[in-house]
CSV table of C-alpha atoms in Angstrom, one decimal:
chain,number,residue,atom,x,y,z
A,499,UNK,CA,150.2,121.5,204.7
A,500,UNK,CA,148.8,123.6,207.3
A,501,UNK,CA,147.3,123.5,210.3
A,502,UNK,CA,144.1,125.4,208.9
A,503,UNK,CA,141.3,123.4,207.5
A,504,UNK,CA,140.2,124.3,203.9
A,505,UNK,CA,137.4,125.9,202.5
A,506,UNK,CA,135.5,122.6,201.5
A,507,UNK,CA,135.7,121.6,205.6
A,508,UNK,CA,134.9,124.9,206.9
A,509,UNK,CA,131.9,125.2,204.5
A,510,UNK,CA,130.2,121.9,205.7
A,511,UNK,CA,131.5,122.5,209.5
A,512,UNK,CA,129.3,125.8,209.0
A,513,UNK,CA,126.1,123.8,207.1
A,514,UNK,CA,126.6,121.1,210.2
A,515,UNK,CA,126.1,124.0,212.3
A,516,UNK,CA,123.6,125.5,210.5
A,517,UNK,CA,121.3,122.7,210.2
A,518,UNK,CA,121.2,121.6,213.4
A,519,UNK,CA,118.1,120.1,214.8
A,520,UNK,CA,118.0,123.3,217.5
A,521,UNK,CA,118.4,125.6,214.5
A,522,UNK,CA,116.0,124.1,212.4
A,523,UNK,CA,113.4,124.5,215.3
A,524,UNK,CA,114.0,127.6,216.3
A,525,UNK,CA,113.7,128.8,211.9
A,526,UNK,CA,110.4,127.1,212.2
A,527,UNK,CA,109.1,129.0,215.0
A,528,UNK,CA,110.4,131.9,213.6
A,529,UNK,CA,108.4,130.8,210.2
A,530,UNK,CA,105.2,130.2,212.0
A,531,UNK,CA,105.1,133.2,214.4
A,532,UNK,CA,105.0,135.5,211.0
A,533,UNK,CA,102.5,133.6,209.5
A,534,UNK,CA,100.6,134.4,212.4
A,535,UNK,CA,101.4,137.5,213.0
A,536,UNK,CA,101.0,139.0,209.2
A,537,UNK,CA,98.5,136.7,207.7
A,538,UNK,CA,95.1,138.2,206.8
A,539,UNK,CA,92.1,138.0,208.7
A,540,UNK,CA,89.0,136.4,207.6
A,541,UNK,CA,86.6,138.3,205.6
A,542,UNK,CA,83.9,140.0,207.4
A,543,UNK,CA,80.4,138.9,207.1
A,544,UNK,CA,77.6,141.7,207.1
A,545,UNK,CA,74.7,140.9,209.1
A,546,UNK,CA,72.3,140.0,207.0
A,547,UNK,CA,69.3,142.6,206.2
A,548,UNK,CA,65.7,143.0,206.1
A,549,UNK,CA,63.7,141.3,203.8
A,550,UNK,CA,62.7,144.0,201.0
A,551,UNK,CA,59.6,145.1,201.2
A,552,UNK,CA,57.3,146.0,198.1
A,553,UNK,CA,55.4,148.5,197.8
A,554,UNK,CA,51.8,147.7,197.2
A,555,UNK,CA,48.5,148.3,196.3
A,556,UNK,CA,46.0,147.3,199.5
A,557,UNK,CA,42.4,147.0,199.7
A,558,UNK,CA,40.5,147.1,203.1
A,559,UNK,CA,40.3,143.5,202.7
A,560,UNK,CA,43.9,142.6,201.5
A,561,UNK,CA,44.8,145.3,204.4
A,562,UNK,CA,42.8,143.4,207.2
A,563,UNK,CA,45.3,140.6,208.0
A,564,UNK,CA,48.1,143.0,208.6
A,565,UNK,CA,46.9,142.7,212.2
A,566,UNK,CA,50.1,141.7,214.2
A,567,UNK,CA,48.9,138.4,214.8
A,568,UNK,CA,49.8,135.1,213.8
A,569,UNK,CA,53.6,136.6,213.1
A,570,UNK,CA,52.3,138.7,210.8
A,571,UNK,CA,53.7,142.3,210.5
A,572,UNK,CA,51.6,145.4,211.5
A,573,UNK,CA,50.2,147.5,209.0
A,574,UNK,CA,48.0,150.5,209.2
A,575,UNK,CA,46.3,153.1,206.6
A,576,UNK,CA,46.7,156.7,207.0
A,577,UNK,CA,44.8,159.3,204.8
A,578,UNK,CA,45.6,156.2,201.7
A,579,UNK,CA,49.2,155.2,203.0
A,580,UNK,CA,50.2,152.2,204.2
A,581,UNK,CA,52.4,152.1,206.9
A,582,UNK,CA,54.7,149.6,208.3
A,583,UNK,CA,54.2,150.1,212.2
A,584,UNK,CA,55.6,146.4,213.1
A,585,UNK,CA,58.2,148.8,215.2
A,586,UNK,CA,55.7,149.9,217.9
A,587,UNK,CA,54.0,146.7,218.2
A,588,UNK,CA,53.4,147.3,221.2
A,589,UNK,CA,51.2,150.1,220.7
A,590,UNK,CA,49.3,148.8,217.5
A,591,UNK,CA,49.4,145.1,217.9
A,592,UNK,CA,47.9,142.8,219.5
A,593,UNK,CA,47.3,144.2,223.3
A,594,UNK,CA,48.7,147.5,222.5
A,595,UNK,CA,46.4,150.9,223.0
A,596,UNK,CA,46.2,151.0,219.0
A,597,UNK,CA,45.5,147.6,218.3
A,598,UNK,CA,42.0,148.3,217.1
A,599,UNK,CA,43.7,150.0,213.6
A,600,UNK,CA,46.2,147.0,212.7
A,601,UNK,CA,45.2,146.2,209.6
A,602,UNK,CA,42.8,149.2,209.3
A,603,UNK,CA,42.3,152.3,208.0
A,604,UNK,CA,42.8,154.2,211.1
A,605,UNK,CA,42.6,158.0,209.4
A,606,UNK,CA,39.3,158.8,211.2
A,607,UNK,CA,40.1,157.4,215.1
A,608,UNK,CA,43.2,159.2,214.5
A,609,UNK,CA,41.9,162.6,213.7
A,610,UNK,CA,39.1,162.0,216.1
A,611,UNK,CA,41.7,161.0,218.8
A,612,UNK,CA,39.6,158.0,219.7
A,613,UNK,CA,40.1,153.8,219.7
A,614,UNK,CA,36.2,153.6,219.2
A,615,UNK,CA,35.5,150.5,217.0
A,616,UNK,CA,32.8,152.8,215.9
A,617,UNK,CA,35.8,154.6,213.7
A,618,UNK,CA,36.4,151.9,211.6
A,619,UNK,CA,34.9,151.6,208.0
A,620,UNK,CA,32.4,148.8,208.5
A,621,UNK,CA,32.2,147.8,205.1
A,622,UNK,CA,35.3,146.2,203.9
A,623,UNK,CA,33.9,146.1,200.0
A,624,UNK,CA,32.7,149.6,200.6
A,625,UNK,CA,33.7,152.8,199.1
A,626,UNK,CA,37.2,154.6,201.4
A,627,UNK,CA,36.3,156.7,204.2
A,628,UNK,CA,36.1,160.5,203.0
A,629,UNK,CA,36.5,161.5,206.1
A,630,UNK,CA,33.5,163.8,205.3
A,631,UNK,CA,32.0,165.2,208.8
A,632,UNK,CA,35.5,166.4,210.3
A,633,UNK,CA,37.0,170.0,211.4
A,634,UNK,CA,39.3,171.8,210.6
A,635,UNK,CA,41.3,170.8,214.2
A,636,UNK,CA,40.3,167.4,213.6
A,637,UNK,CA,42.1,167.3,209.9
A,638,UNK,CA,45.1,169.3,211.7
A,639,UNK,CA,45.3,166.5,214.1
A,640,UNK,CA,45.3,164.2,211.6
A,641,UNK,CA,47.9,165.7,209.8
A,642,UNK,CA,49.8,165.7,212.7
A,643,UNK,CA,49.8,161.8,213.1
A,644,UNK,CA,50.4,161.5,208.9
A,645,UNK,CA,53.6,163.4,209.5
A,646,UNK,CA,54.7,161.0,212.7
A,647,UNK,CA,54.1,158.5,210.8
A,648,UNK,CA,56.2,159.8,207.7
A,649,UNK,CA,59.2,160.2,210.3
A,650,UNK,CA,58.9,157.0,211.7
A,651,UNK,CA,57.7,154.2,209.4
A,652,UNK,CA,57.8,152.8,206.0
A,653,UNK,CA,54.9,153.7,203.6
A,654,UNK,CA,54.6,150.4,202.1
A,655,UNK,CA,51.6,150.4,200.1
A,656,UNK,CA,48.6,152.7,199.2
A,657,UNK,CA,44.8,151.6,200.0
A,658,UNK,CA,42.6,151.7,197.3
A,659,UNK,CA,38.6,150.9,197.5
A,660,UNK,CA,37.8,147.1,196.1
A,661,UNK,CA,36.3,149.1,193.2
A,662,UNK,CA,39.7,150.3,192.3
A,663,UNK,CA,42.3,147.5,193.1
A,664,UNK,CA,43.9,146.0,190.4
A,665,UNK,CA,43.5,142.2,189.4
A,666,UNK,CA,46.7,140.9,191.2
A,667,UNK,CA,45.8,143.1,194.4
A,668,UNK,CA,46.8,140.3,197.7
């Protein structure tokens, strides 16, 4: 016979090897590193939105509590559009230089450039302010504002007279 081991030996002398405890370690190091390495990252989650906003029909009562306060957004009435102006807070909520139109028609203090309470329509079950008595540079102005506010907030509603609201009007 000779001297050289067979095939059967040298195939289990080369398992041994193989297998061995160091071996075995180092494969599952190996094993774990590409997991890590190529596995996928967790899904993204958007942040989550605003709350949709409906657009609405509004009354000068059902407009009134759109004031600021309370946590409540800020809402103000332009020439019949309702605008969401919860982003300048500041100036139309509570405090701000504006505050006196939160929740108000505010077409007429606007074109008149003044913060008067004396601009506001009184009568909240009363007919819409026609904005009858104004110039021609006081409707310019108030175009002017309608347009700034077109840019830079939401029309979410349209005010109406009480006359004219429909049943489920809030």
């Amino acid at each position: 016979m000779s001297d050289q081991p067979s095939f059967a030996e040298t195939s289990a002398t080369q398992a041994a090897s193989i297998a061995s405890p160091i071996n075995l370690i180092l494969f599952s190091l190996l094993i774990l590193f590409a997991y890590f390495r190529f596995r996928g990252s967790p899904p993204q989650t958007l942040p989550k939105g605003p709350e949709p906003i409906v657009f609405r029909t509004f009354t000068p009562l059902t407009l009134k509590p759109y004031n600021g306060e309370n946590n409540m957004p800020v809402y103000l009435a332009v020439r019949g559009k309702v605008f969401d102006v919860t982003p300048g807070r500041n100036f139309y909520g509570p405090g701000g230089p504006y505050e006196n139109f939160a929740g108000r028609d505010a077409s007429r203090g606007l074109a008149c450039g003044s913060f008067d309470e004396d601009m506001l329509t009184k009568d909240l079950n009363g007919p819409l302010d026609n904005l009858s008595g104004l110039g021609d540079a006081e409707m310019e102005a108030l175009q002017g504002w309608e347009e700034r506010f077109n840019e830079k907030y939401l029309v979410v509603g349209k005010l109406v007279p009480v006359s004219e609201a429909p049943n489920e009007a809030s």
